[in-house]
Structures are given as structure tokens and as C-alpha cells.
Amino acid sequence: YQRRVRGTLSEKMAFRALGAIQIAIITWQAVAGPPVPSSVLGFFEAQNAKNCTAWVSMFADKFEVQDPMGSEPVTTKKALLAGCEQNNQLFETVSLVPVTNEIYSVGEGAAVRWRCKSVAVVNGTRCELDFTGIDVFSTINEGALISSMHGYFDSDLPAAQLKPCTG
């Protein structure tokens, strides 16, 4: 599987991240079993494409996001969109890729272990993130919409990796 991609470095990296997501999901489904809810797949695809409108559309009208778990819950699409747009301003590349064979789907929910390799550039300073975590999703409407997402990761890791860019 190889495709030529024209565009900026950021666009090429986003394409590679999306390809890695698709490969991880296809491999997981061939090995592990039940399909991953469509909204969970869309969550990762839209986030890596830096498409905030599509990303927010993956959520039900009533939802809760705690990312990381224990943080102030986000419960409105307006706040979710604002947070996504703010992140997109900081990150040149968003790369949050599910780890192959570590996607666990049951009924209308899923737990997904992921690796973050996003890149931020601020005033010429480049900061590359490299950490892992797990997102736990509950969905409704046969997996079409996310009703809750709780992220589990050590928030000190990305904070330390972003320190040269954020001061």
C-alpha cells in the first residue's frame, strides 16, 4: 500500500497518520472481533485530519469529555469546538494513532490504546510529543455518536514535552 502525496509536510504527515489509523483498525478487526463503533473511528480520523467540525459531529447532543480523566468535564459542542481549534493552532501535525491489537470494542463502547506523535511549532521552536494513553468511549445510536469519552494518560508527559514551545 503506497500512495504519492503532494502538499505541505503537515499534510503529508496527516495523510500518513490517517493511513496508520486505517491499517491499525483493519488489522484489529481481522484479529480481534466486533467492529469498532463508527463514531470512535471518526473521532481519530477527524482529529488527525485537524477537522474540528467533523470531530465535534462525532458527539451526541448530550455528552461528556474528560481528557484527561479527572479534569473539568466538557459538555457543550461549543466548548469542544473551541478546544479543538485552539489545539490546531498550536499543533502543526496532530497524530493520535490507535495501537494495533489494543482496541477493545464491546456493545456500544470501546477502549482504545493510542500513541501521540503530534508536533507543535511555536516561534520556530519545534516540540515533538511522544506518549501513550487510553481513551474509553461510550456511544449511542448503534455506535454512531459518542456519549462519553474519558482519556487516561499522564498529563505531565505532554506538558514537559511542550515546555520549550509554551514556556
Tab-separated table of C-alpha atoms in Angstrom:
chain	number	residue	atom	x	y	z
A	1	TYR	CA	0.000	0.000	0.000
A	2	GLN	CA	1.712	3.123	-1.186
A	3	ARG	CA	0.383	6.400	-2.490
A	4	ARG	CA	2.066	9.559	-3.663
A	5	VAL	CA	1.035	12.584	-1.631
A	6	ARG	CA	1.561	16.136	-2.765
A	7	GLY	CA	1.288	19.019	-0.359
A	8	THR	CA	2.921	20.519	2.672
A	9	LEU	CA	4.906	18.499	5.181
A	10	SER	CA	1.990	18.865	7.591
A	11	GLU	CA	-0.457	17.476	5.015
A	12	LYS	CA	1.864	14.550	4.240
A	13	MET	CA	2.230	13.726	7.942
A	14	ALA	CA	-1.547	13.890	8.424
A	15	PHE	CA	-2.013	11.503	5.472
A	16	ARG	CA	0.483	9.065	6.981
A	17	ALA	CA	-1.278	9.250	10.365
A	18	LEU	CA	-4.649	8.520	8.730
A	19	GLY	CA	-3.117	5.590	6.845
A	20	ALA	CA	-1.696	4.221	10.096
A	21	ILE	CA	-5.115	4.520	11.752
A	22	GLN	CA	-6.802	2.650	8.909
A	23	ILE	CA	-4.166	-0.114	8.983
A	24	ALA	CA	-4.461	-0.428	12.783
A	25	ILE	CA	-8.256	-0.692	12.603
A	26	ILE	CA	-8.266	-3.195	9.711
A	27	THR	CA	-5.642	-5.353	11.456
A	28	TRP	CA	-7.548	-5.201	14.734
A	29	GLN	CA	-10.861	-6.155	13.161
A	30	ALA	CA	-9.299	-9.102	11.320
A	31	VAL	CA	-7.796	-10.439	14.558
A	32	ALA	CA	-9.996	-9.372	17.435
A	33	GLY	CA	-13.637	-9.387	16.607
A	34	PRO	CA	-16.511	-6.940	16.905
A	35	PRO	CA	-16.353	-3.789	14.793
A	36	VAL	CA	-15.288	-0.547	16.397
A	37	PRO	CA	-18.178	1.958	16.653
A	38	SER	CA	-18.148	4.282	13.627
A	39	SER	CA	-18.014	7.392	15.826
A	40	VAL	CA	-14.841	6.120	17.521
A	41	LEU	CA	-13.192	5.599	14.127
A	42	GLY	CA	-14.362	9.063	13.076
A	43	PHE	CA	-13.013	10.560	16.308
A	44	PHE	CA	-9.449	9.552	15.424
A	45	GLU	CA	-9.740	10.248	11.688
A	46	ALA	CA	-11.176	13.760	12.114
A	47	GLN	CA	-8.761	14.663	14.898
A	48	ASN	CA	-5.731	13.631	12.850
A	49	ALA	CA	-7.066	15.492	9.808
A	50	LYS	CA	-7.435	18.581	12.053
A	51	ASN	CA	-11.081	18.757	11.014
A	52	CYS	CA	-12.755	20.198	14.098
A	53	THR	CA	-16.237	20.348	12.576
A	54	ALA	CA	-16.165	16.646	11.667
A	55	TRP	CA	-14.602	15.789	15.037
A	56	VAL	CA	-17.332	17.585	17.018
A	57	SER	CA	-20.010	15.934	14.846
A	58	MET	CA	-18.939	12.544	16.276
A	59	PHE	CA	-20.505	13.553	19.633
A	60	ALA	CA	-24.140	13.225	20.699
A	61	ASP	CA	-26.073	16.342	21.722
A	62	LYS	CA	-25.641	15.280	25.364
A	63	PHE	CA	-22.095	14.103	26.065
A	64	GLU	CA	-19.213	14.367	28.494
A	65	VAL	CA	-15.493	14.504	27.744
A	66	GLN	CA	-12.852	14.317	30.464
A	67	ASP	CA	-9.438	14.416	28.852
A	68	PRO	CA	-7.570	13.548	30.977
A	69	MET	CA	-9.933	11.802	33.375
A	70	GLY	CA	-10.456	13.925	36.446
A	71	SER	CA	-10.197	17.209	34.540
A	72	GLU	CA	-13.123	19.616	34.213
A	73	PRO	CA	-15.755	17.875	32.038
A	74	VAL	CA	-16.545	19.374	28.636
A	75	THR	CA	-20.274	19.063	27.938
A	76	THR	CA	-21.052	21.528	25.116
A	77	LYS	CA	-20.194	21.307	21.445
A	78	LYS	CA	-19.210	24.984	21.504
A	79	ALA	CA	-16.526	24.296	24.146
A	80	LEU	CA	-15.423	21.124	22.349
A	81	LEU	CA	-15.023	23.041	19.072
A	82	ALA	CA	-13.122	25.872	20.774
A	83	GLY	CA	-10.708	23.398	22.387
A	84	CYS	CA	-10.117	21.618	19.079
A	85	GLU	CA	-9.474	24.885	17.235
A	86	GLN	CA	-7.076	26.035	19.971
A	87	ASN	CA	-5.134	22.761	19.718
A	88	ASN	CA	-4.991	23.056	15.929
A	89	GLN	CA	-3.370	26.488	16.275
A	90	LEU	CA	-0.633	25.021	18.473
A	91	PHE	CA	-0.019	21.790	16.560
A	92	GLU	CA	1.432	21.700	13.074
A	93	THR	CA	0.632	17.980	12.948
A	94	VAL	CA	-1.855	16.014	15.015
A	95	SER	CA	-1.047	12.319	15.218
A	96	LEU	CA	-3.099	10.234	17.625
A	97	VAL	CA	-2.948	6.670	16.296
A	98	PRO	CA	-4.616	3.590	17.788
A	99	VAL	CA	-2.168	0.840	18.736
A	100	THR	CA	-2.757	-2.288	16.638
A	101	ASN	CA	-4.427	-5.084	18.607
A	102	GLU	CA	-5.225	-2.757	21.529
A	103	ILE	CA	-8.696	-1.644	20.523
A	104	TYR	CA	-11.360	-3.294	22.633
A	105	SER	CA	-14.928	-2.961	21.422
A	106	VAL	CA	-17.919	-4.212	23.411
A	107	GLY	CA	-21.503	-3.348	22.552
A	108	GLU	CA	-21.797	0.409	22.171
A	109	GLY	CA	-18.420	1.239	23.647
A	110	ALA	CA	-14.724	0.845	23.110
A	111	ALA	CA	-11.398	1.317	24.844
A	112	VAL	CA	-8.556	2.344	22.556
A	113	ARG	CA	-4.861	2.500	23.426
A	114	TRP	CA	-3.176	5.159	21.308
A	115	ARG	CA	0.203	6.754	20.689
A	116	CYS	CA	0.515	10.512	20.297
A	117	LYS	CA	3.256	11.780	17.968
A	118	SER	CA	1.888	15.307	17.402
A	119	VAL	CA	4.231	18.169	16.512
A	120	ALA	CA	3.927	21.751	17.759
A	121	VAL	CA	5.912	24.663	16.324
A	122	VAL	CA	5.924	27.999	18.157
A	123	ASN	CA	8.176	30.871	17.034
A	124	GLY	CA	10.451	28.428	15.229
A	125	THR	CA	10.763	26.079	18.214
A	126	ARG	CA	9.676	22.537	17.364
A	127	CYS	CA	8.245	20.251	20.053
A	128	GLU	CA	7.521	16.621	19.269
A	129	LEU	CA	5.164	14.729	21.532
A	130	ASP	CA	5.665	11.033	22.157
A	131	PHE	CA	3.419	9.403	24.756
A	132	THR	CA	0.627	6.857	25.002
A	133	GLY	CA	-2.741	6.657	26.676
A	134	ILE	CA	-6.130	5.014	26.582
A	135	ASP	CA	-9.465	6.572	25.634
A	136	VAL	CA	-12.653	4.910	26.844
A	137	PHE	CA	-15.766	5.643	24.778
A	138	SER	CA	-19.492	5.122	25.312
A	139	THR	CA	-21.661	5.548	22.237
A	140	ILE	CA	-25.338	5.690	21.300
A	141	ASN	CA	-27.386	5.057	18.136
A	142	GLU	CA	-25.562	1.813	17.322
A	143	GLY	CA	-22.159	3.458	17.683
A	144	ALA	CA	-22.954	6.472	15.506
A	145	LEU	CA	-22.431	9.099	18.245
A	146	ILE	CA	-20.124	9.386	21.259
A	147	SER	CA	-21.921	9.996	24.554
A	148	SER	CA	-18.777	9.997	26.698
A	149	MET	CA	-15.019	9.881	26.287
A	150	HIS	CA	-12.585	9.602	29.155
A	151	GLY	CA	-8.861	9.882	28.471
A	152	TYR	CA	-6.304	8.121	30.634
A	153	PHE	CA	-2.687	9.290	30.367
A	154	ASP	CA	-0.019	11.025	32.413
A	155	SER	CA	-0.688	14.695	31.606
A	156	ASP	CA	2.770	15.631	32.926
A	157	LEU	CA	4.383	13.929	29.891
A	158	PRO	CA	2.925	16.157	27.131
A	159	ALA	CA	3.281	19.222	29.376
A	160	ALA	CA	7.016	18.553	29.769
A	161	GLN	CA	7.454	17.795	26.060
A	162	LEU	CA	5.675	21.061	25.124
A	163	LYS	CA	7.603	23.201	27.649
A	164	PRO	CA	10.201	24.506	25.105
A	165	CYS	CA	7.309	25.679	22.867
A	166	THR	CA	4.994	27.080	25.522
A	167	GLY	CA	7.485	28.486	28.024
